Amino acid sequence: NAGVTQTPKFQVLKTGQSMTLQCAQDMNHNSMYWYRQDPGMGLRLIYYSASEGTTDKGEVPNGYNVSRLNKREFSLRLESAAPSQTSVYFCASSEFGPAGEQYFGPGTRLTVT
Amino acid sequence: AQSVTQPDIHITVSEGASLELRCNYSYGATPYLFWYVQSPGQGLQLLLKYFSGDTLVQGIKGFEAEFKRSQSSFNLRKPSVHWSDAAEYFCAVGAPGGGADGLTFGKGTHLIIQP
């Protein structure tokens, strides 16, 4: 049972480049989330998907887009990367939204130069 | 909107000593409350959660937390820490039935264990 997987683990981009962070879960969870973690800031919600086919903005959505491809997969896209997007990105899933435990992936460390 | 405050950025405890990590929240009703632990370079793992009922909840790895409505607090405790408990600890709050469907996290407390 892999849980929540994320690819890649590390990425370095130049300003203006684009990339997609991939996330997949094998627990048949309805809800999926993307967070970013910055030093001294905790985790902040970027986007979430309450169920397949729906997505909504979180606290810090600017500069990002998401796609809930199917029930398993939830991707995060940076169309034009900026140094302010240097961060560690975590994907998570839960069965019942905030009422249930969120299971986190191992994270993607992104550096934008 | 809900918010979470973890007043202590760093805490140093001797191995074998007791531990208490503080968490205060702001929310109009009783929220869902969580404590997560993050080891270096890892994702977050749930230690325990509170939804309703008994205000003292037990979690994994010997941790417990107590919900105190009057103080808007959900402090994490452990009677005797082990060197492997050194990690970052996050308190989080979820809004039952409304608001963004994610969790609001505190900024974390970094736990250092002295031998």
PDB file of C-alpha atoms in Angstrom:
ATOM      1  CA  ASN A   1       0.000   0.000   0.000  1.00  0.00           C
ATOM      2  CA  ALA A   2       1.844   3.108  -1.242  1.00  0.00           C
ATOM      3  CA  GLY A   3      -0.508   5.714   0.304  1.00  0.00           C
ATOM      4  CA  VAL A   4       0.163   9.131  -1.224  1.00  0.00           C
ATOM      5  CA  THR A   5       2.966   9.402  -3.767  1.00  0.00           C
ATOM      6  CA  GLN A   6       4.448  12.565  -5.256  1.00  0.00           C
ATOM      7  CA  THR A   7       6.786  13.140  -8.168  1.00  0.00           C
ATOM      8  CA  PRO A   8       9.338  14.541  -8.518  1.00  0.00           C
ATOM      9  CA  LYS A   9      11.079  14.644  -5.127  1.00  0.00           C
ATOM     10  CA  PHE A  10      13.306  17.567  -6.106  1.00  0.00           C
ATOM     11  CA  GLN A  11      13.156  20.125  -8.907  1.00  0.00           C
ATOM     12  CA  VAL A  12      15.092  23.217  -9.880  1.00  0.00           C
ATOM     13  CA  LEU A  13      13.458  25.668 -12.288  1.00  0.00           C
ATOM     14  CA  LYS A  14      14.469  28.956 -13.814  1.00  0.00           C
ATOM     15  CA  THR A  15      12.152  31.928 -13.477  1.00  0.00           C
ATOM     16  CA  GLY A  16       9.430  31.725 -16.109  1.00  0.00           C
ATOM     17  CA  GLN A  17       9.619  27.977 -16.664  1.00  0.00           C
ATOM     18  CA  SER A  18       6.578  25.788 -16.169  1.00  0.00           C
ATOM     19  CA  MET A  19       6.149  22.427 -14.534  1.00  0.00           C
ATOM     20  CA  THR A  20       3.553  20.056 -13.131  1.00  0.00           C
ATOM     21  CA  LEU A  21       3.783  18.330  -9.772  1.00  0.00           C
ATOM     22  CA  GLN A  22       2.094  14.953  -9.739  1.00  0.00           C
ATOM     23  CA  CYS A  23       0.226  13.358  -6.856  1.00  0.00           C
ATOM     24  CA  ALA A  24      -1.576  10.044  -6.625  1.00  0.00           C
ATOM     25  CA  GLN A  25      -3.297   8.179  -3.811  1.00  0.00           C
ATOM     26  CA  ASP A  26      -4.374   4.569  -3.676  1.00  0.00           C
ATOM     27  CA  MET A  27      -6.723   4.779  -0.675  1.00  0.00           C
ATOM     28  CA  ASN A  28      -9.875   5.596  -2.661  1.00  0.00           C
ATOM     29  CA  HIS A  29     -10.170   8.939  -0.866  1.00  0.00           C
ATOM     30  CA  ASN A  30     -12.593  11.556  -2.116  1.00  0.00           C
ATOM     31  CA  SER A  31     -10.700  14.689  -1.044  1.00  0.00           C
ATOM     32  CA  MET A  32      -7.234  15.759  -2.081  1.00  0.00           C
ATOM     33  CA  TYR A  33      -5.152  18.828  -1.195  1.00  0.00           C
ATOM     34  CA  TRP A  34      -2.057  20.747  -2.164  1.00  0.00           C
ATOM     35  CA  TYR A  35      -0.103  22.618   0.510  1.00  0.00           C
ATOM     36  CA  ARG A  36       3.105  24.571   0.495  1.00  0.00           C
ATOM     37  CA  GLN A  37       5.475  24.676   3.444  1.00  0.00           C
ATOM     38  CA  ASP A  38       7.810  27.599   4.013  1.00  0.00           C
ATOM     39  CA  PRO A  39      10.179  28.093   6.966  1.00  0.00           C
ATOM     40  CA  GLY A  40       8.355  29.549   9.959  1.00  0.00           C
ATOM     41  CA  MET A  41       5.014  29.550   8.096  1.00  0.00           C
ATOM     42  CA  GLY A  42       3.617  26.094   8.706  1.00  0.00           C
ATOM     43  CA  LEU A  43       1.595  24.597   5.864  1.00  0.00           C
ATOM     44  CA  ARG A  44      -0.687  26.728   3.757  1.00  0.00           C
ATOM     45  CA  LEU A  45      -3.442  25.377   1.542  1.00  0.00           C
ATOM     46  CA  ILE A  46      -3.057  26.146  -2.164  1.00  0.00           C
ATOM     47  CA  TYR A  47      -5.966  24.241  -3.720  1.00  0.00           C
ATOM     48  CA  TYR A  48      -8.183  21.388  -2.759  1.00  0.00           C
ATOM     49  CA  SER A  49     -10.545  18.979  -4.437  1.00  0.00           C
ATOM     50  CA  ALA A  50     -13.479  17.775  -2.370  1.00  0.00           C
ATOM     51  CA  SER A  51     -14.334  15.111  -4.923  1.00  0.00           C
ATOM     52  CA  GLU A  52     -13.534  14.014  -8.440  1.00  0.00           C
ATOM     53  CA  GLY A  53     -14.382  16.769 -10.890  1.00  0.00           C
ATOM     54  CA  THR A  54     -14.317  19.651  -8.392  1.00  0.00           C
ATOM     55  CA  THR A  55     -11.519  21.987  -7.324  1.00  0.00           C
ATOM     56  CA  ASP A  56     -11.474  25.080  -5.121  1.00  0.00           C
ATOM     57  CA  LYS A  57      -8.972  27.720  -4.087  1.00  0.00           C
ATOM     58  CA  GLY A  58      -7.332  27.658  -0.727  1.00  0.00           C
ATOM     59  CA  GLU A  59      -5.391  30.341   1.105  1.00  0.00           C
ATOM     60  CA  VAL A  60      -2.591  30.932  -1.447  1.00  0.00           C
ATOM     61  CA  PRO A  61      -3.773  29.972  -4.974  1.00  0.00           C
ATOM     62  CA  ASN A  62      -2.132  32.739  -7.032  1.00  0.00           C
ATOM     63  CA  GLY A  63       0.335  31.428  -9.611  1.00  0.00           C
ATOM     64  CA  TYR A  64      -0.968  27.864  -9.505  1.00  0.00           C
ATOM     65  CA  ASN A  65      -3.508  25.721 -11.314  1.00  0.00           C
ATOM     66  CA  VAL A  66      -4.743  22.246 -10.486  1.00  0.00           C
ATOM     67  CA  SER A  67      -6.366  19.322 -12.215  1.00  0.00           C
ATOM     68  CA  ARG A  68      -8.263  16.488 -10.580  1.00  0.00           C
ATOM     69  CA  LEU A  69      -7.599  13.991 -13.343  1.00  0.00           C
ATOM     70  CA  ASN A  70      -9.560  11.174 -11.723  1.00  0.00           C
ATOM     71  CA  LYS A  71     -10.236   9.992  -8.201  1.00  0.00           C
ATOM     72  CA  ARG A  72      -6.611   8.918  -7.715  1.00  0.00           C
ATOM     73  CA  GLU A  73      -4.664  11.826  -9.192  1.00  0.00           C
ATOM     74  CA  PHE A  74      -4.438  15.536  -8.391  1.00  0.00           C
ATOM     75  CA  SER A  75      -1.780  17.602 -10.150  1.00  0.00           C
ATOM     76  CA  LEU A  76      -0.451  21.083  -9.414  1.00  0.00           C
ATOM     77  CA  ARG A  77       0.850  23.247 -12.254  1.00  0.00           C
ATOM     78  CA  LEU A  78       3.103  26.280 -12.141  1.00  0.00           C
ATOM     79  CA  GLU A  79       2.644  28.079 -15.475  1.00  0.00           C
ATOM     80  CA  SER A  80       5.420  30.641 -15.026  1.00  0.00           C
ATOM     81  CA  ALA A  81       7.555  29.907 -11.994  1.00  0.00           C
ATOM     82  CA  ALA A  82       8.732  32.738  -9.743  1.00  0.00           C
ATOM     83  CA  PRO A  83      11.372  32.725  -6.976  1.00  0.00           C
ATOM     84  CA  SER A  84       8.546  33.278  -4.458  1.00  0.00           C
ATOM     85  CA  GLN A  85       7.323  29.786  -5.329  1.00  0.00           C
ATOM     86  CA  THR A  86      10.465  28.193  -3.937  1.00  0.00           C
ATOM     87  CA  SER A  87       9.016  25.911  -1.292  1.00  0.00           C
ATOM     88  CA  VAL A  88       8.271  22.348  -0.278  1.00  0.00           C
ATOM     89  CA  TYR A  89       4.982  21.148  -1.712  1.00  0.00           C
ATOM     90  CA  PHE A  90       2.873  18.489  -0.030  1.00  0.00           C
ATOM     91  CA  CYS A  91      -0.068  16.608  -1.423  1.00  0.00           C
ATOM     92  CA  ALA A  92      -2.566  15.050   0.973  1.00  0.00           C
ATOM     93  CA  SER A  93      -5.782  13.078   0.787  1.00  0.00           C
ATOM     94  CA  SER A  94      -8.632  12.322   3.132  1.00  0.00           C
ATOM     95  CA  GLU A  95     -11.789  10.303   3.022  1.00  0.00           C
ATOM     96  CA  PHE A  96     -14.103  12.820   4.650  1.00  0.00           C
ATOM     97  CA  GLY A  97     -12.557  16.275   4.249  1.00  0.00           C
ATOM     98  CA  PRO A  98     -11.571  17.979   7.521  1.00  0.00           C
ATOM     99  CA  ALA A  99     -13.510  15.363   9.461  1.00  0.00           C
ATOM    100  CA  GLY A 100     -10.976  12.730   8.597  1.00  0.00           C
ATOM    101  CA  GLU A 101      -7.294  12.245   8.932  1.00  0.00           C
ATOM    102  CA  GLN A 102      -5.276  13.713   6.090  1.00  0.00           C
ATOM    103  CA  TYR A 103      -2.572  11.457   4.721  1.00  0.00           C
ATOM    104  CA  PHE A 104       0.456  13.282   3.397  1.00  0.00           C
ATOM    105  CA  GLY A 105       2.897  12.461   0.648  1.00  0.00           C
ATOM    106  CA  PRO A 106       6.675  12.810   1.118  1.00  0.00           C
ATOM    107  CA  GLY A 107       6.820  16.230  -0.512  1.00  0.00           C
ATOM    108  CA  THR A 108       8.474  17.910  -3.503  1.00  0.00           C
ATOM    109  CA  ARG A 109      11.272  20.387  -2.832  1.00  0.00           C
ATOM    110  CA  LEU A 110      11.132  23.067  -5.540  1.00  0.00           C
ATOM    111  CA  THR A 111      13.732  25.753  -6.069  1.00  0.00           C
ATOM    112  CA  VAL A 112      13.143  28.574  -8.541  1.00  0.00           C
ATOM    113  CA  THR A 113      16.241  30.568  -9.477  1.00  0.00           C
TER     114      THR A 113
ATOM    115  CA  ALA B   1     -11.939  31.858   9.430  1.00  0.00           C
ATOM    116  CA  GLN B   2     -10.107  29.687  11.900  1.00  0.00           C
ATOM    117  CA  SER B   3      -6.540  30.272  13.082  1.00  0.00           C
ATOM    118  CA  VAL B   4      -3.976  28.391  15.124  1.00  0.00           C
ATOM    119  CA  THR B   5      -1.179  29.688  17.339  1.00  0.00           C
ATOM    120  CA  GLN B   6       1.758  27.650  18.556  1.00  0.00           C
ATOM    121  CA  PRO B   7       3.543  30.060  20.904  1.00  0.00           C
ATOM    122  CA  ASP B   8       6.823  28.145  21.122  1.00  0.00           C
ATOM    123  CA  ILE B   9       9.014  28.044  18.018  1.00  0.00           C
ATOM    124  CA  HIS B  10      11.642  25.832  19.686  1.00  0.00           C
ATOM    125  CA  ILE B  11      11.519  23.661  22.810  1.00  0.00           C
ATOM    126  CA  THR B  12      14.436  21.755  24.316  1.00  0.00           C
ATOM    127  CA  VAL B  13      13.734  18.837  26.632  1.00  0.00           C
ATOM    128  CA  SER B  14      16.025  16.289  28.247  1.00  0.00           C
ATOM    129  CA  GLU B  15      15.502  12.666  27.301  1.00  0.00           C
ATOM    130  CA  GLY B  16      13.173  11.055  29.818  1.00  0.00           C
ATOM    131  CA  ALA B  17      11.599  14.334  30.873  1.00  0.00           C
ATOM    132  CA  SER B  18       7.959  15.231  30.333  1.00  0.00           C
ATOM    133  CA  LEU B  19       6.801  17.363  27.425  1.00  0.00           C
ATOM    134  CA  GLU B  20       3.981  19.794  26.796  1.00  0.00           C
ATOM    135  CA  LEU B  21       3.547  21.612  23.479  1.00  0.00           C
ATOM    136  CA  ARG B  22       1.049  24.433  23.430  1.00  0.00           C
ATOM    137  CA  CYS B  23      -1.649  25.108  20.853  1.00  0.00           C
ATOM    138  CA  ASN B  24      -4.341  27.764  20.893  1.00  0.00           C
ATOM    139  CA  TYR B  25      -7.007  28.107  18.248  1.00  0.00           C
ATOM    140  CA  SER B  26      -9.576  30.643  17.164  1.00  0.00           C
ATOM    141  CA  TYR B  27     -12.880  29.392  15.838  1.00  0.00           C
ATOM    142  CA  GLY B  28     -16.526  30.249  16.466  1.00  0.00           C
ATOM    143  CA  ALA B  29     -17.573  26.779  17.497  1.00  0.00           C
ATOM    144  CA  THR B  30     -15.878  23.535  18.448  1.00  0.00           C
ATOM    145  CA  PRO B  31     -13.451  22.722  15.673  1.00  0.00           C
ATOM    146  CA  TYR B  32     -11.821  19.498  14.669  1.00  0.00           C
ATOM    147  CA  LEU B  33      -8.316  19.488  16.163  1.00  0.00           C
ATOM    148  CA  PHE B  34      -5.234  17.592  15.131  1.00  0.00           C
ATOM    149  CA  TRP B  35      -1.588  17.173  16.028  1.00  0.00           C
ATOM    150  CA  TYR B  36       0.850  16.115  13.319  1.00  0.00           C
ATOM    151  CA  VAL B  37       4.553  15.290  13.541  1.00  0.00           C
ATOM    152  CA  GLN B  38       7.128  15.842  10.796  1.00  0.00           C
ATOM    153  CA  SER B  39      10.543  14.216  10.907  1.00  0.00           C
ATOM    154  CA  PRO B  40      13.318  15.868   8.868  1.00  0.00           C
ATOM    155  CA  GLY B  41      12.765  15.446   5.134  1.00  0.00           C
ATOM    156  CA  GLN B  42       9.508  13.596   5.653  1.00  0.00           C
ATOM    157  CA  GLY B  43       5.826  14.237   5.200  1.00  0.00           C
ATOM    158  CA  LEU B  44       3.425  14.751   8.089  1.00  0.00           C
ATOM    159  CA  GLN B  45       2.077  11.943  10.230  1.00  0.00           C
ATOM    160  CA  LEU B  46      -1.041  12.228  12.368  1.00  0.00           C
ATOM    161  CA  LEU B  47      -0.410  11.803  16.101  1.00  0.00           C
ATOM    162  CA  LEU B  48      -3.975  12.268  17.325  1.00  0.00           C
ATOM    163  CA  LYS B  49      -7.259  14.044  16.653  1.00  0.00           C
ATOM    164  CA  TYR B  50     -10.233  15.442  18.519  1.00  0.00           C
ATOM    165  CA  PHE B  51     -13.740  15.671  17.083  1.00  0.00           C
ATOM    166  CA  SER B  52     -16.048  15.506  20.100  1.00  0.00           C
ATOM    167  CA  GLY B  53     -16.641  13.641  23.342  1.00  0.00           C
ATOM    168  CA  ASP B  54     -13.897  12.882  25.841  1.00  0.00           C
ATOM    169  CA  THR B  55     -11.628  15.903  26.006  1.00  0.00           C
ATOM    170  CA  LEU B  56      -8.509  13.831  26.689  1.00  0.00           C
ATOM    171  CA  VAL B  57      -7.443  11.966  23.566  1.00  0.00           C
ATOM    172  CA  GLN B  58      -4.746   9.358  23.212  1.00  0.00           C
ATOM    173  CA  GLY B  59      -2.559   9.069  20.165  1.00  0.00           C
ATOM    174  CA  ILE B  60       0.313   7.107  18.783  1.00  0.00           C
ATOM    175  CA  LYS B  61       3.831   6.966  20.214  1.00  0.00           C
ATOM    176  CA  GLY B  62       2.593   7.631  23.763  1.00  0.00           C
ATOM    177  CA  PHE B  63       1.252  11.130  23.072  1.00  0.00           C
ATOM    178  CA  GLU B  64      -1.952  12.576  24.432  1.00  0.00           C
ATOM    179  CA  ALA B  65      -3.730  15.928  24.119  1.00  0.00           C
ATOM    180  CA  GLU B  66      -6.409  17.688  26.104  1.00  0.00           C
ATOM    181  CA  PHE B  67      -9.089  19.919  24.599  1.00  0.00           C
ATOM    182  CA  LYS B  68      -9.979  22.823  26.873  1.00  0.00           C
ATOM    183  CA  ARG B  69     -12.870  24.805  25.459  1.00  0.00           C
ATOM    184  CA  SER B  70     -12.611  27.590  28.047  1.00  0.00           C
ATOM    185  CA  GLN B  71      -8.989  28.235  27.073  1.00  0.00           C
ATOM    186  CA  SER B  72      -9.356  27.476  23.334  1.00  0.00           C
ATOM    187  CA  SER B  73      -6.408  25.152  23.728  1.00  0.00           C
ATOM    188  CA  PHE B  74      -5.365  21.708  22.591  1.00  0.00           C
ATOM    189  CA  ASN B  75      -1.995  21.049  24.220  1.00  0.00           C
ATOM    190  CA  LEU B  76       0.061  17.977  23.383  1.00  0.00           C
ATOM    191  CA  ARG B  77       1.749  16.021  26.197  1.00  0.00           C
ATOM    192  CA  LYS B  78       4.058  13.085  26.658  1.00  0.00           C
ATOM    193  CA  PRO B  79       5.186  11.831  30.088  1.00  0.00           C
ATOM    194  CA  SER B  80       8.685  10.767  29.024  1.00  0.00           C
ATOM    195  CA  VAL B  81      10.319  11.775  25.747  1.00  0.00           C
ATOM    196  CA  HIS B  82      12.701   9.652  23.719  1.00  0.00           C
ATOM    197  CA  TRP B  83      15.474  10.876  21.430  1.00  0.00           C
ATOM    198  CA  SER B  84      13.378   9.703  18.464  1.00  0.00           C
ATOM    199  CA  ASP B  85      10.704  12.290  19.352  1.00  0.00           C
ATOM    200  CA  ALA B  86      12.937  15.081  18.025  1.00  0.00           C
ATOM    201  CA  ALA B  87      10.905  16.540  15.144  1.00  0.00           C
ATOM    202  CA  GLU B  88       8.622  19.391  14.109  1.00  0.00           C
ATOM    203  CA  TYR B  89       5.139  19.312  15.605  1.00  0.00           C
ATOM    204  CA  PHE B  90       2.140  20.993  14.038  1.00  0.00           C
ATOM    205  CA  CYS B  91      -1.245  21.699  15.529  1.00  0.00           C
ATOM    206  CA  ALA B  92      -4.081  22.025  13.008  1.00  0.00           C
ATOM    207  CA  VAL B  93      -7.742  22.952  13.040  1.00  0.00           C
ATOM    208  CA  GLY B  94     -10.502  21.928  10.656  1.00  0.00           C
ATOM    209  CA  ALA B  95     -13.889  23.582  10.301  1.00  0.00           C
ATOM    210  CA  PRO B  96     -16.735  21.089  10.614  1.00  0.00           C
ATOM    211  CA  GLY B  97     -19.173  21.454   7.767  1.00  0.00           C
ATOM    212  CA  GLY B  98     -17.931  24.712   6.331  1.00  0.00           C
ATOM    213  CA  GLY B  99     -15.094  26.882   5.124  1.00  0.00           C
ATOM    214  CA  ALA B 100     -12.183  25.694   3.077  1.00  0.00           C
ATOM    215  CA  ASP B 101     -12.003  21.956   3.008  1.00  0.00           C
ATOM    216  CA  GLY B 102      -8.406  21.815   4.176  1.00  0.00           C
ATOM    217  CA  LEU B 103      -6.749  22.251   7.530  1.00  0.00           C
ATOM    218  CA  THR B 104      -5.326  25.438   9.011  1.00  0.00           C
ATOM    219  CA  PHE B 105      -1.915  24.718  10.497  1.00  0.00           C
ATOM    220  CA  GLY B 106       0.070  26.453  13.174  1.00  0.00           C
ATOM    221  CA  LYS B 107       3.625  27.483  12.340  1.00  0.00           C
ATOM    222  CA  GLY B 108       5.057  24.520  14.190  1.00  0.00           C
ATOM    223  CA  THR B 109       7.186  23.825  17.253  1.00  0.00           C
ATOM    224  CA  HIS B 110      10.660  22.380  16.777  1.00  0.00           C
ATOM    225  CA  LEU B 111      11.408  19.847  19.513  1.00  0.00           C
ATOM    226  CA  ILE B 112      15.035  19.249  20.468  1.00  0.00           C
ATOM    227  CA  ILE B 113      15.933  16.367  22.766  1.00  0.00           C
ATOM    228  CA  GLN B 114      19.029  16.682  24.937  1.00  0.00           C
ATOM    229  CA  PRO B 115      20.807  13.463  25.933  1.00  0.00           C
TER     230      PRO B 115
END
